[in-house]
Tab-separated table of C-alpha atoms in Angstrom:
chain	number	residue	atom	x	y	z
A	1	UNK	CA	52.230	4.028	19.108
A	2	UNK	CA	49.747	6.379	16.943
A	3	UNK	CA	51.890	10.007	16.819
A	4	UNK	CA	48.684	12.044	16.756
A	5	UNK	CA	51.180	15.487	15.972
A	6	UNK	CA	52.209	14.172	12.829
A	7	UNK	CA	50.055	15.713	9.822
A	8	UNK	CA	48.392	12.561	8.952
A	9	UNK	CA	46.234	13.132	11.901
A	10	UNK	CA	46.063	16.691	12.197
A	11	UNK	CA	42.531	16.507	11.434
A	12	UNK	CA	41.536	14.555	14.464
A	13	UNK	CA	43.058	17.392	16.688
A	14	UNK	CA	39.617	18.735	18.582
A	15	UNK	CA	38.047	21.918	18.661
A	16	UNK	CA	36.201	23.194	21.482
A	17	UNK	CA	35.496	26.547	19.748
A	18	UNK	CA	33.743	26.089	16.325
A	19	UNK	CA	31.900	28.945	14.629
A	20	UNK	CA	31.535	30.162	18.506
A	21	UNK	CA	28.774	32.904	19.258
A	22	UNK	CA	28.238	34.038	16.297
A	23	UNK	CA	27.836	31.216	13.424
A	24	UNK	CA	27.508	31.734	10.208
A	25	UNK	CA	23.964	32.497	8.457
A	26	UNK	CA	23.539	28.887	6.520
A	27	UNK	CA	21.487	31.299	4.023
A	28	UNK	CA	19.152	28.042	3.705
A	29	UNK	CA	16.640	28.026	0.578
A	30	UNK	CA	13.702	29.736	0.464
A	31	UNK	CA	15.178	32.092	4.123
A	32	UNK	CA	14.380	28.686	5.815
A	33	UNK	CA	15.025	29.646	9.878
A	34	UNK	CA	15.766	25.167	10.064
A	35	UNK	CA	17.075	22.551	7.809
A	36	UNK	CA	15.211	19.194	8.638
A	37	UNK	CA	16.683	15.990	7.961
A	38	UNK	CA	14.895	13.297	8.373
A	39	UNK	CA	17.443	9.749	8.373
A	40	UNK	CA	16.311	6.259	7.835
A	41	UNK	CA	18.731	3.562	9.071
A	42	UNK	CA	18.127	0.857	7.126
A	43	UNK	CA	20.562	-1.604	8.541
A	44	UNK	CA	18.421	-5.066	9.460
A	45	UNK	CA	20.019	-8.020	7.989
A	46	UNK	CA	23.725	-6.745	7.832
A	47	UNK	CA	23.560	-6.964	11.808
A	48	UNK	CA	26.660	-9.821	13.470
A	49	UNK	CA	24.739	-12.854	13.358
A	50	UNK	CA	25.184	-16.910	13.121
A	51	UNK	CA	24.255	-17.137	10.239
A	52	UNK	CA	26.616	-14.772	8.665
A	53	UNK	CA	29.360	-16.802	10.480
A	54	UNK	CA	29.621	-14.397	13.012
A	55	UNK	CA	29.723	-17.052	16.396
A	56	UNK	CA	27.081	-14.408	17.920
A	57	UNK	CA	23.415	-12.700	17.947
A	58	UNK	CA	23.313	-8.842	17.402
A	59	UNK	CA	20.667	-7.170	20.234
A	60	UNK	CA	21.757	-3.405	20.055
A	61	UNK	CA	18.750	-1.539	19.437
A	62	UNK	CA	16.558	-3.651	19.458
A	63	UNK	CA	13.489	-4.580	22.395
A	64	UNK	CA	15.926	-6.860	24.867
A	65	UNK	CA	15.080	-10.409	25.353
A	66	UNK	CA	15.543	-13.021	27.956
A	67	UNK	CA	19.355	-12.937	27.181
A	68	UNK	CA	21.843	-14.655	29.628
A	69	UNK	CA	22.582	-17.216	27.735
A	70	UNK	CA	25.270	-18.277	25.017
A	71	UNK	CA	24.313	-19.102	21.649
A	72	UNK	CA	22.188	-18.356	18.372
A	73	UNK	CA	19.365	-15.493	19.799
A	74	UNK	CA	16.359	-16.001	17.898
A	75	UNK	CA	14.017	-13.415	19.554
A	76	UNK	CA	16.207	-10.340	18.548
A	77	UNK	CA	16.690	-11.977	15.189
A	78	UNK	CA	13.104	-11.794	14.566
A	79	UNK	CA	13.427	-8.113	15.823
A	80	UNK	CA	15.594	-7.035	13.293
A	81	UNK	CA	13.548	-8.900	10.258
A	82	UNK	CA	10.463	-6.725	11.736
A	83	UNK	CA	12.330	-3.632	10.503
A	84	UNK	CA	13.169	-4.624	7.242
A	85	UNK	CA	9.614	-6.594	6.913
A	86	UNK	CA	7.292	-4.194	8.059
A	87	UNK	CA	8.823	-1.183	9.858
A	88	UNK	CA	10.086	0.183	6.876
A	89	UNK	CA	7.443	0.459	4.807
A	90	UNK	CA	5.586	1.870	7.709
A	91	UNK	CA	7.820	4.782	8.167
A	92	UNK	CA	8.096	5.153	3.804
A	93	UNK	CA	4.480	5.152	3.677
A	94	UNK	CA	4.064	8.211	6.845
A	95	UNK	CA	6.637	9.918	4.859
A	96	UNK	CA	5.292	9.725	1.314
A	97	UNK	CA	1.474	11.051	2.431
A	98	UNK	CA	3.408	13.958	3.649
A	99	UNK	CA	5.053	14.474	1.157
A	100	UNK	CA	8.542	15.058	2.543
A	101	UNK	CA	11.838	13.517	1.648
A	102	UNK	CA	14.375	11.357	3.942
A	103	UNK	CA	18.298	10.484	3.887
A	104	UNK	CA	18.608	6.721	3.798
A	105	UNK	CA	21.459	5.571	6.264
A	106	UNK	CA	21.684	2.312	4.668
A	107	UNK	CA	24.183	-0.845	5.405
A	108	UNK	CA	25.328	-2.332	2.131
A	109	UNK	CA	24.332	-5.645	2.786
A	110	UNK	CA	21.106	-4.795	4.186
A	111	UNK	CA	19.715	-3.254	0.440
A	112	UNK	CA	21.878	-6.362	-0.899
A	113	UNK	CA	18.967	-9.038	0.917
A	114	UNK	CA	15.441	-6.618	0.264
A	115	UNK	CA	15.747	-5.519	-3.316
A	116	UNK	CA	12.420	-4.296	-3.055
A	117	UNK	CA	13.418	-1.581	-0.551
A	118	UNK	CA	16.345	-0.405	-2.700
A	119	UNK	CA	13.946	0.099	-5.344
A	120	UNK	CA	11.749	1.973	-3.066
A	121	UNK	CA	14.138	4.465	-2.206
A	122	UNK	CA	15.002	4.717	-5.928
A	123	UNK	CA	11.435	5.506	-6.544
A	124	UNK	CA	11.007	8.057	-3.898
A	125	UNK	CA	14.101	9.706	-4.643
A	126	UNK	CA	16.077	9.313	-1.354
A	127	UNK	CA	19.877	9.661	-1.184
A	128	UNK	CA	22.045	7.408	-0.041
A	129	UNK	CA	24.222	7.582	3.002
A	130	UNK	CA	26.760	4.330	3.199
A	131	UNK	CA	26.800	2.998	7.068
A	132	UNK	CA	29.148	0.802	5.896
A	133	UNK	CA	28.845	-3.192	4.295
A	134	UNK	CA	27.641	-4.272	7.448
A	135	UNK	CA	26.624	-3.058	10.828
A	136	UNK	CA	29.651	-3.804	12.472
A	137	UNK	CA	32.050	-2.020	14.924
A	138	UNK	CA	35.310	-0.620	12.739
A	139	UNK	CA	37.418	-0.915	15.681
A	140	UNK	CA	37.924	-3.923	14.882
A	141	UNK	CA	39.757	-3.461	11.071
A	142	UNK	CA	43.455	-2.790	10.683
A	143	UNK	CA	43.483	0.083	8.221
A	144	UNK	CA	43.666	-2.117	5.186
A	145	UNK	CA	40.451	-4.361	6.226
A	146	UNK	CA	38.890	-0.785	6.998
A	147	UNK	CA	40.123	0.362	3.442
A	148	UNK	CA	38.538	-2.955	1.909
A	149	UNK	CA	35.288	-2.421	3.850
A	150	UNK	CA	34.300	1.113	2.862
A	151	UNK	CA	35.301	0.090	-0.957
A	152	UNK	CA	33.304	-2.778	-0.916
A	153	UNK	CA	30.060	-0.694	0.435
A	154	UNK	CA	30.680	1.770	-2.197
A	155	UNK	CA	30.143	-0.533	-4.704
A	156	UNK	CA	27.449	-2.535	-3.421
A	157	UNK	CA	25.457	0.590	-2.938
A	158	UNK	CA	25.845	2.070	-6.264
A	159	UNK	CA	25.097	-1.379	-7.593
A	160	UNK	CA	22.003	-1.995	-5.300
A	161	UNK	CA	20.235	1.593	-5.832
A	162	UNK	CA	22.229	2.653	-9.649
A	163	UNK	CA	24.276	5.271	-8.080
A	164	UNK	CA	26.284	5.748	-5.528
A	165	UNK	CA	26.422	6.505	-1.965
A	166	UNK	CA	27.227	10.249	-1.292
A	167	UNK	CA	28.191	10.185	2.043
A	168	UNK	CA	29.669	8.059	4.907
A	169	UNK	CA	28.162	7.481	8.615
A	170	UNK	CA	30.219	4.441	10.877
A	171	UNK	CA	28.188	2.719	13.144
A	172	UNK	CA	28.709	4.357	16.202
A	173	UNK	CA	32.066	5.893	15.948
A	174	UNK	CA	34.907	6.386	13.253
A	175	UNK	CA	38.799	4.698	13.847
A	176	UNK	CA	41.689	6.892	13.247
A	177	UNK	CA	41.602	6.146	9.856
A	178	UNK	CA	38.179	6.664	8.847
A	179	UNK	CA	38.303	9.869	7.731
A	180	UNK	CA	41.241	9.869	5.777
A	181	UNK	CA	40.510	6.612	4.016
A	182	UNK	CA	37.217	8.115	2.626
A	183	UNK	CA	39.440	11.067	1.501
A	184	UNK	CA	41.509	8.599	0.008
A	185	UNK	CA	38.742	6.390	-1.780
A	186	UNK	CA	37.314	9.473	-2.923
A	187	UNK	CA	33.750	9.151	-4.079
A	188	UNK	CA	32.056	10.927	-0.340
A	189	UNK	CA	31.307	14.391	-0.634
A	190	UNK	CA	30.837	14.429	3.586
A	191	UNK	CA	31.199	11.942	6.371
A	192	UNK	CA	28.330	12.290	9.536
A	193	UNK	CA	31.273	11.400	12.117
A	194	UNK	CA	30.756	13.763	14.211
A	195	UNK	CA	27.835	14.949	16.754
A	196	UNK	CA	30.081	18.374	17.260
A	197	UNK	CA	27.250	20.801	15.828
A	198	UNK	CA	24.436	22.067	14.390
A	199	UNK	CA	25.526	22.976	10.799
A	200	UNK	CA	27.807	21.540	8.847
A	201	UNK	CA	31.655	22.225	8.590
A	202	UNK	CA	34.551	21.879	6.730
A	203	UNK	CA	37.738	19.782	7.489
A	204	UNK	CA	41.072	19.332	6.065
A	205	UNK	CA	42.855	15.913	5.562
A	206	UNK	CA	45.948	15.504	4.449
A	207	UNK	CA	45.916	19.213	2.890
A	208	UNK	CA	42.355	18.258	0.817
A	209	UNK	CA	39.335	20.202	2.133
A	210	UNK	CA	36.684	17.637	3.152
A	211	UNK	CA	32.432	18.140	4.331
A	212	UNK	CA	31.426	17.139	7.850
A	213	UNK	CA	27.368	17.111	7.848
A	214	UNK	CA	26.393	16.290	11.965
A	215	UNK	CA	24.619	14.015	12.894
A	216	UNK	CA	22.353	12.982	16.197
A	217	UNK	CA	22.403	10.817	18.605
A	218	UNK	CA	20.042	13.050	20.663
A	219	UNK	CA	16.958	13.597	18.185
A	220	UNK	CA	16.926	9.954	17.775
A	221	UNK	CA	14.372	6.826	18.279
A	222	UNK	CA	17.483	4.738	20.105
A	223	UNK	CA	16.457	6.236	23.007
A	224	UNK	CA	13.482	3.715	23.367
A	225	UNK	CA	15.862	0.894	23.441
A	226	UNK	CA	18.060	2.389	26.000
A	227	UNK	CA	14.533	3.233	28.314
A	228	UNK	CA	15.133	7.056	28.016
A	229	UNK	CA	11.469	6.924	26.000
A	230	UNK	CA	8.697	4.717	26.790
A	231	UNK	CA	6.022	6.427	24.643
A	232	UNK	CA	4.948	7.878	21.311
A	233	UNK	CA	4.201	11.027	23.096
A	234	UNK	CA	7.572	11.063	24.564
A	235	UNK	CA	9.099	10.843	20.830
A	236	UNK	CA	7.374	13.581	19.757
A	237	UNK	CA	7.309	15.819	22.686
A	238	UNK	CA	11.567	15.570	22.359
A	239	UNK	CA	11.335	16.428	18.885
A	240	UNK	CA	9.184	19.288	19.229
A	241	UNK	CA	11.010	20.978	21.966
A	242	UNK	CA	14.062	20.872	19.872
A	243	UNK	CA	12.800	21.887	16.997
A	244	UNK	CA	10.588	24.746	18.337
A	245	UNK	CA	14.077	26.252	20.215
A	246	UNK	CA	15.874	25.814	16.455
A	247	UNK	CA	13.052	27.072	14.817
A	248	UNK	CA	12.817	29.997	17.435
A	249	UNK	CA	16.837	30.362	17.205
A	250	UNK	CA	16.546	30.362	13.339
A	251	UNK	CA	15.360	34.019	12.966
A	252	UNK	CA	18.730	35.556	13.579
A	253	UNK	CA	20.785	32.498	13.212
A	254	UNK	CA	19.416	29.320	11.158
A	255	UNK	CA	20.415	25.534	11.666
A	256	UNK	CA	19.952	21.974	10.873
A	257	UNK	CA	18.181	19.513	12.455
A	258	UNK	CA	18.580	15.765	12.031
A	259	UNK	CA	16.469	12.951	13.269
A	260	UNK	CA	17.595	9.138	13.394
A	261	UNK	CA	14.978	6.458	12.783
A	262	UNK	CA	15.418	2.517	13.117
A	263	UNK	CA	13.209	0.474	11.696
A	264	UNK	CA	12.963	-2.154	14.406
A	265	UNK	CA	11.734	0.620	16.946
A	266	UNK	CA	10.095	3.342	15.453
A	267	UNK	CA	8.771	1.285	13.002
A	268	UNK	CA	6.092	-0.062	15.565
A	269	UNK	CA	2.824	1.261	15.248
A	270	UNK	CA	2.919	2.652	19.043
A	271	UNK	CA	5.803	4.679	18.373
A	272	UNK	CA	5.614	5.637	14.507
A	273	UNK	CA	2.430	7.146	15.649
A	274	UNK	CA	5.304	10.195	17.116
A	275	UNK	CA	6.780	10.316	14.394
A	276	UNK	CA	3.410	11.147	12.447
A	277	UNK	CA	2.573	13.487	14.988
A	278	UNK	CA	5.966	14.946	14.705
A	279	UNK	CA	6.075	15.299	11.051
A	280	UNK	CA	2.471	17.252	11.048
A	281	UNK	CA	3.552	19.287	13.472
A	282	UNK	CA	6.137	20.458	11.260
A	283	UNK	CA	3.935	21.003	8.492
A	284	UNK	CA	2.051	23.655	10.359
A	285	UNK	CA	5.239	25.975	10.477
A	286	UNK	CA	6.676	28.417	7.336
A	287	UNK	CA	10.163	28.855	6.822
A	288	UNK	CA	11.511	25.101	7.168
A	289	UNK	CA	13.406	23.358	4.469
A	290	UNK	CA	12.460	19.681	4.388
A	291	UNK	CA	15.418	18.265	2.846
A	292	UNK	CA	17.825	15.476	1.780
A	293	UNK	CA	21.737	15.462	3.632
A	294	UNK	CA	22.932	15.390	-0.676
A	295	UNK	CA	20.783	18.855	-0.837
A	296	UNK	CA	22.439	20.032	2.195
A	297	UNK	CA	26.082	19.359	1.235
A	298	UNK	CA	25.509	20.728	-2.234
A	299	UNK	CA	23.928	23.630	-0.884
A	300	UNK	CA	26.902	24.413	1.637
A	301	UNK	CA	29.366	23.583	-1.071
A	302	UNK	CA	28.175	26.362	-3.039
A	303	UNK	CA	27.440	29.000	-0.289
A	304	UNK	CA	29.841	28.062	1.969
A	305	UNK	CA	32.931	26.904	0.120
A	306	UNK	CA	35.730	25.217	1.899
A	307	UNK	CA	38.708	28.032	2.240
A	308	UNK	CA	42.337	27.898	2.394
């Protein structure tokens, strides 16, 4: 049985206080009142599938299907290939007329089968966040298969886009180990593990001071898979309301914002059309740093250094 005292896992021990009332002032560039991150996962075609030798059809996130049945399911096959054929060069496209930059969740396998989209976010100059080889549940890994997988997506990465990834988000949820074993590996400057806040915090594993950067699970297009959202209006009306309340809070007290996309939903023309309307929105409003998760770490790193 784990022994979650000992000090290997001290760093899992959780904290329902944080920086409390009164958080610090993230000093953003420019006196920015919100930090907006917008985050591509680009994970189609690293999915559990038959043809990978898997023995079964991936369908999270994607429409639903007829389903009830065993076997090869071809339908949300052809779902995720629609995000990696067309739904993410719809979503590159709304963001390059704009003008604003993303944070590329990205399975390694996934930029291993569309070389043309790892040279896309080469050319638009969007960093790298490893979600791991594939898009698979680490539950399943003893700690040395878990060890072997984030190595492996390391290198594919850096190979695939000519550097490396500079940060680490599991699908879903972390294992005990997780965090450690990237401190271990160490080439992450953060992990997105966590959904505990709004700015990012420091952590320390195994005496070694390591970056959480957030992430969301709320300000995220998943939603329309789970029926929470039905329209582009709904999309955007969501991400408004939150932003508007961290834009509003940001005055005395500033914060980041991030904001999940999948290709295979939000990628449809009927919902990227939110996402558009979201984006514009945004560009009506001073004061808000558009911004990568590498420009985020780099800036806490230097105004908010980890402490002893």
């Amino acid at each position: 049985m784990t022994d979650f005292n000992s000090p290997a896992y001290a760093h899992l021990r959780r904290d329902f206080v944080g920086y409390g009332a009164e958080p610090p002032n993230a000093c953003w560039p420019g006196k920015a009142r919100i930090a907006l991150n917008i985050v591509v996962n680009y994970e189609e075609g690293s999915e559990l599938s038959f043809e990978d030798g898997d023995g079964q059809t991936e369908t999270g996130l994607t429409e639903g299907g007829a389903g009830g049945f065993q076997g090869r399911d071809l339908a949300s096959e052809s779902m995720y290939e629609y995000g990696s054929r067309v739904g993410i060069w719809r979503v590159f496209r709304i963001l390059r007329e704009r003008q604003m930059t993303a944070t590329v969740f990205a399975t390694a396998l996934a930029l291993e089968r569309n070389p043309a989209v790892a040279q896309a976010i080469r050319e638009a100059g969007y960093d790298v966040c490893s979600h791991g080889r594939r898009w698979v549940r680490a539950q399943g890994f003893t700690e040395d298969q878990e060890r072997a997988e984030i190595r492996a997506a390391y290198e594919s990465i850096t190979r695939s886009i000519g550097t490396p990834p500079t940060g680490w988000y599991c699908r879903y949820a972390p294992t005990i180990n997780t965090r450690r074993l990237l401190v271990e590996h160490g080439g992450f400057a953060y992990d997105s593990d966590s959904y505990s806040d709004e700015l990012p915090y420091w952590s320390k594993v195994q005496g070694k001071p390591h970056l959480v950067v957030p992430y969301s699970l709320a300000n995220n297009d998943g939603k329309f898979s789970r029926g929470a959202m039905a329209t582009a209006n709904d999309f955007f009306e969501y991400l408004k309301d939150s932003f508007d309340m961290l834009y509003e809070e940001g005055e005395v007290a500033p914060k980041m914002m991030s904001v999940g996309l999948h290709l295979r939903l939000v990628g449809h023309p009927g919902r990227a059309v939110g996402l558009a309307r979201f984006l514009d929105y945004v560009a009506t409003k001073q004061g808000v740093w558009v911004c990568r998760r590498a420009q985020i770490v780099e800036h806490w790193q230097r105004h908010h250094p980890a402490r002893d």
